[in-house]
Amino acid sequence: MNNLKRYPWKRTDLATAGRRYIGKCIDGLITIVIFLIFTYVIQFFKLEGKWIEILALAIPAAYFLLSDALPKGQSIGKKILKMAVIDKDSGKPCDLVQSLVRNILTLLIGIIDCIFIIFGNKQRLGDMMANTVVVSAK
């Protein structure tokens, strides 16, 4: 009896570590740009208050944590590099919870999480926790 799971993607569909790293850098830059835009707007309009400061941090953080749940499981960086985050079992695009789970680990353990892409099955710890894989998009 064959106990192997059948996935709606092939191992050859998985995105390379290099492309994934570049995609994460692009999304990191986008996060920084969002933060800088909010900072500029706050200073330009001389906005003050705790809520303004929280929004200036929360909106860029939301992009970083939830961007893989954008349409087709593609953050802007992944869309540029023609990659997508999909559910490992169903092949459906990454949802909001999966995006949060897979990206929160990047914030918590950073490079240790990313080392898993190079070794083993091309999944970060975040991908394993969220049951996702990053594939080359067609």
PDB file of C-alpha atoms in Angstrom:
ATOM      1  CA  MET A   1       0.000   0.000   0.000  1.00  0.00           C
ATOM      2  CA  ASN A   2       1.307   3.435  -0.947  1.00  0.00           C
ATOM      3  CA  ASN A   3       1.188   5.862   2.023  1.00  0.00           C
ATOM      4  CA  LEU A   4       2.659   8.843   0.149  1.00  0.00           C
ATOM      5  CA  LYS A   5       0.455  11.945  -0.014  1.00  0.00           C
ATOM      6  CA  ARG A   6      -0.426  13.233  -3.438  1.00  0.00           C
ATOM      7  CA  TYR A   7       0.111  16.967  -3.765  1.00  0.00           C
ATOM      8  CA  PRO A   8      -1.321  19.235  -6.472  1.00  0.00           C
ATOM      9  CA  TRP A   9       2.260  20.429  -7.243  1.00  0.00           C
ATOM     10  CA  LYS A  10       5.536  18.764  -8.136  1.00  0.00           C
ATOM     11  CA  ARG A  11       8.823  19.127  -6.283  1.00  0.00           C
ATOM     12  CA  THR A  12      10.217  20.767  -9.433  1.00  0.00           C
ATOM     13  CA  ASP A  13       7.578  23.515  -9.036  1.00  0.00           C
ATOM     14  CA  LEU A  14       9.178  24.739  -5.783  1.00  0.00           C
ATOM     15  CA  ALA A  15      10.807  28.173  -5.974  1.00  0.00           C
ATOM     16  CA  THR A  16      14.558  28.323  -5.432  1.00  0.00           C
ATOM     17  CA  ALA A  17      16.069  29.655  -2.226  1.00  0.00           C
ATOM     18  CA  GLY A  18      17.689  32.545  -4.118  1.00  0.00           C
ATOM     19  CA  ARG A  19      14.433  33.739  -5.660  1.00  0.00           C
ATOM     20  CA  ARG A  20      12.669  33.419  -2.334  1.00  0.00           C
ATOM     21  CA  TYR A  21      15.377  35.492  -0.627  1.00  0.00           C
ATOM     22  CA  ILE A  22      15.168  38.222  -3.285  1.00  0.00           C
ATOM     23  CA  GLY A  23      11.365  38.220  -2.985  1.00  0.00           C
ATOM     24  CA  LYS A  24      11.616  38.635   0.804  1.00  0.00           C
ATOM     25  CA  CYS A  25      14.071  41.529   0.280  1.00  0.00           C
ATOM     26  CA  ILE A  26      11.665  43.224  -2.143  1.00  0.00           C
ATOM     27  CA  ASP A  27       8.812  42.842   0.347  1.00  0.00           C
ATOM     28  CA  GLY A  28      11.073  44.148   3.128  1.00  0.00           C
ATOM     29  CA  LEU A  29      11.846  47.228   1.053  1.00  0.00           C
ATOM     30  CA  ILE A  30       8.150  47.742   0.350  1.00  0.00           C
ATOM     31  CA  THR A  31       7.480  47.516   4.100  1.00  0.00           C
ATOM     32  CA  ILE A  32      10.126  50.192   4.728  1.00  0.00           C
ATOM     33  CA  VAL A  33       8.704  52.434   1.983  1.00  0.00           C
ATOM     34  CA  ILE A  34       5.212  52.138   3.484  1.00  0.00           C
ATOM     35  CA  PHE A  35       6.635  53.106   6.879  1.00  0.00           C
ATOM     36  CA  LEU A  36       8.533  56.078   5.398  1.00  0.00           C
ATOM     37  CA  ILE A  37       5.444  57.313   3.544  1.00  0.00           C
ATOM     38  CA  PHE A  38       3.392  57.209   6.749  1.00  0.00           C
ATOM     39  CA  THR A  39       6.182  58.940   8.662  1.00  0.00           C
ATOM     40  CA  TYR A  40       6.361  61.676   6.018  1.00  0.00           C
ATOM     41  CA  VAL A  41       2.583  62.184   6.015  1.00  0.00           C
ATOM     42  CA  ILE A  42       2.548  62.383   9.825  1.00  0.00           C
ATOM     43  CA  GLN A  43       5.309  64.984   9.816  1.00  0.00           C
ATOM     44  CA  PHE A  44       3.890  66.937   6.876  1.00  0.00           C
ATOM     45  CA  PHE A  45       0.449  67.272   8.433  1.00  0.00           C
ATOM     46  CA  LYS A  46       1.898  67.578  11.959  1.00  0.00           C
ATOM     47  CA  LEU A  47      -0.305  64.759  13.184  1.00  0.00           C
ATOM     48  CA  GLU A  48       0.121  63.769  16.797  1.00  0.00           C
ATOM     49  CA  GLY A  49      -1.172  61.143  19.138  1.00  0.00           C
ATOM     50  CA  LYS A  50      -0.608  57.598  20.206  1.00  0.00           C
ATOM     51  CA  TRP A  51      -2.999  56.199  17.578  1.00  0.00           C
ATOM     52  CA  ILE A  52      -1.086  57.910  14.779  1.00  0.00           C
ATOM     53  CA  GLU A  53       2.160  56.316  15.952  1.00  0.00           C
ATOM     54  CA  ILE A  54       0.498  52.916  16.281  1.00  0.00           C
ATOM     55  CA  LEU A  55      -0.902  53.176  12.741  1.00  0.00           C
ATOM     56  CA  ALA A  56       2.509  54.197  11.391  1.00  0.00           C
ATOM     57  CA  LEU A  57       3.885  50.906  12.716  1.00  0.00           C
ATOM     58  CA  ALA A  58       0.814  48.692  12.291  1.00  0.00           C
ATOM     59  CA  ILE A  59       0.181  49.273   8.599  1.00  0.00           C
ATOM     60  CA  PRO A  60       3.716  48.378   7.401  1.00  0.00           C
ATOM     61  CA  ALA A  61       3.727  45.413   9.819  1.00  0.00           C
ATOM     62  CA  ALA A  62       0.390  44.261   8.399  1.00  0.00           C
ATOM     63  CA  TYR A  63       1.839  44.298   4.877  1.00  0.00           C
ATOM     64  CA  PHE A  64       4.887  42.304   6.000  1.00  0.00           C
ATOM     65  CA  LEU A  65       2.843  39.726   7.902  1.00  0.00           C
ATOM     66  CA  LEU A  66      -0.205  39.379   5.635  1.00  0.00           C
ATOM     67  CA  SER A  67       1.085  40.114   2.120  1.00  0.00           C
ATOM     68  CA  ASP A  68       1.312  36.459   1.091  1.00  0.00           C
ATOM     69  CA  ALA A  69      -2.483  36.334   1.310  1.00  0.00           C
ATOM     70  CA  LEU A  70      -2.855  38.906  -1.463  1.00  0.00           C
ATOM     71  CA  PRO A  71      -4.590  37.524  -4.584  1.00  0.00           C
ATOM     72  CA  LYS A  72      -3.124  34.257  -5.887  1.00  0.00           C
ATOM     73  CA  GLY A  73      -0.897  33.955  -2.780  1.00  0.00           C
ATOM     74  CA  GLN A  74       1.459  36.577  -4.154  1.00  0.00           C
ATOM     75  CA  SER A  75       2.988  39.450  -2.228  1.00  0.00           C
ATOM     76  CA  ILE A  76       4.312  42.197  -4.489  1.00  0.00           C
ATOM     77  CA  GLY A  77       7.820  40.692  -4.300  1.00  0.00           C
ATOM     78  CA  LYS A  78       6.517  37.242  -5.201  1.00  0.00           C
ATOM     79  CA  LYS A  79       4.401  38.634  -8.028  1.00  0.00           C
ATOM     80  CA  ILE A  80       7.445  40.411  -9.511  1.00  0.00           C
ATOM     81  CA  LEU A  81       9.496  37.197  -9.298  1.00  0.00           C
ATOM     82  CA  LYS A  82       6.626  34.987 -10.477  1.00  0.00           C
ATOM     83  CA  MET A  83       6.218  32.962  -7.288  1.00  0.00           C
ATOM     84  CA  ALA A  84       3.210  32.127  -5.136  1.00  0.00           C
ATOM     85  CA  VAL A  85       2.556  30.759  -1.657  1.00  0.00           C
ATOM     86  CA  ILE A  86       0.096  27.886  -1.720  1.00  0.00           C
ATOM     87  CA  ASP A  87      -1.391  25.449   0.760  1.00  0.00           C
ATOM     88  CA  LYS A  88       0.766  22.320   0.678  1.00  0.00           C
ATOM     89  CA  ASP A  89      -2.193  19.943   0.563  1.00  0.00           C
ATOM     90  CA  SER A  90      -4.878  21.717  -1.471  1.00  0.00           C
ATOM     91  CA  GLY A  91      -2.754  23.875  -3.780  1.00  0.00           C
ATOM     92  CA  LYS A  92      -5.008  26.848  -3.007  1.00  0.00           C
ATOM     93  CA  PRO A  93      -3.433  30.284  -2.469  1.00  0.00           C
ATOM     94  CA  CYS A  94      -2.216  31.138   1.021  1.00  0.00           C
ATOM     95  CA  ASP A  95      -4.906  32.611   3.272  1.00  0.00           C
ATOM     96  CA  LEU A  96      -4.582  35.341   5.924  1.00  0.00           C
ATOM     97  CA  VAL A  97      -3.955  32.962   8.830  1.00  0.00           C
ATOM     98  CA  GLN A  98      -1.316  31.007   6.885  1.00  0.00           C
ATOM     99  CA  SER A  99       0.394  34.245   5.852  1.00  0.00           C
ATOM    100  CA  LEU A 100       0.468  35.454   9.459  1.00  0.00           C
ATOM    101  CA  VAL A 101       1.819  32.139  10.781  1.00  0.00           C
ATOM    102  CA  ARG A 102       4.525  31.773   8.126  1.00  0.00           C
ATOM    103  CA  ASN A 103       5.745  35.369   8.416  1.00  0.00           C
ATOM    104  CA  ILE A 104       5.576  35.892  12.174  1.00  0.00           C
ATOM    105  CA  LEU A 105       8.372  33.351  12.575  1.00  0.00           C
ATOM    106  CA  THR A 106      10.585  35.471  10.330  1.00  0.00           C
ATOM    107  CA  LEU A 107      10.228  38.276  12.869  1.00  0.00           C
ATOM    108  CA  LEU A 108      10.802  35.976  15.833  1.00  0.00           C
ATOM    109  CA  ILE A 109      13.713  33.808  14.712  1.00  0.00           C
ATOM    110  CA  GLY A 110      14.818  35.447  11.456  1.00  0.00           C
ATOM    111  CA  ILE A 111      17.799  33.807   9.799  1.00  0.00           C
ATOM    112  CA  ILE A 112      17.334  30.515  11.654  1.00  0.00           C
ATOM    113  CA  ASP A 113      13.929  30.192   9.979  1.00  0.00           C
ATOM    114  CA  CYS A 114      15.386  30.956   6.547  1.00  0.00           C
ATOM    115  CA  ILE A 115      18.204  28.390   6.861  1.00  0.00           C
ATOM    116  CA  PHE A 116      15.578  25.667   6.531  1.00  0.00           C
ATOM    117  CA  ILE A 117      15.027  26.653   2.868  1.00  0.00           C
ATOM    118  CA  ILE A 118      18.598  25.685   2.003  1.00  0.00           C
ATOM    119  CA  PHE A 119      18.519  22.347   3.776  1.00  0.00           C
ATOM    120  CA  GLY A 120      15.870  19.674   3.597  1.00  0.00           C
ATOM    121  CA  ASN A 121      12.641  20.121   1.696  1.00  0.00           C
ATOM    122  CA  LYS A 122      12.851  23.816   0.723  1.00  0.00           C
ATOM    123  CA  GLN A 123      10.460  24.897   3.486  1.00  0.00           C
ATOM    124  CA  ARG A 124      11.123  27.445   6.219  1.00  0.00           C
ATOM    125  CA  LEU A 125       9.858  26.668   9.688  1.00  0.00           C
ATOM    126  CA  GLY A 126       7.139  29.224   8.958  1.00  0.00           C
ATOM    127  CA  ASP A 127       6.066  27.234   5.897  1.00  0.00           C
ATOM    128  CA  MET A 128       6.001  24.031   7.922  1.00  0.00           C
ATOM    129  CA  MET A 129       3.895  25.658  10.645  1.00  0.00           C
ATOM    130  CA  ALA A 130       1.481  27.162   8.099  1.00  0.00           C
ATOM    131  CA  ASN A 131       1.441  24.051   5.855  1.00  0.00           C
ATOM    132  CA  THR A 132       2.524  26.105   2.833  1.00  0.00           C
ATOM    133  CA  VAL A 133       5.059  25.888   0.026  1.00  0.00           C
ATOM    134  CA  VAL A 134       6.394  28.547  -2.332  1.00  0.00           C
ATOM    135  CA  VAL A 135       6.137  27.583  -5.976  1.00  0.00           C
ATOM    136  CA  SER A 136       7.077  29.169  -9.260  1.00  0.00           C
ATOM    137  CA  ALA A 137       3.921  30.759 -10.632  1.00  0.00           C
ATOM    138  CA  LYS A 138       2.910  30.193 -14.201  1.00  0.00           C
TER     139      LYS A 138
END
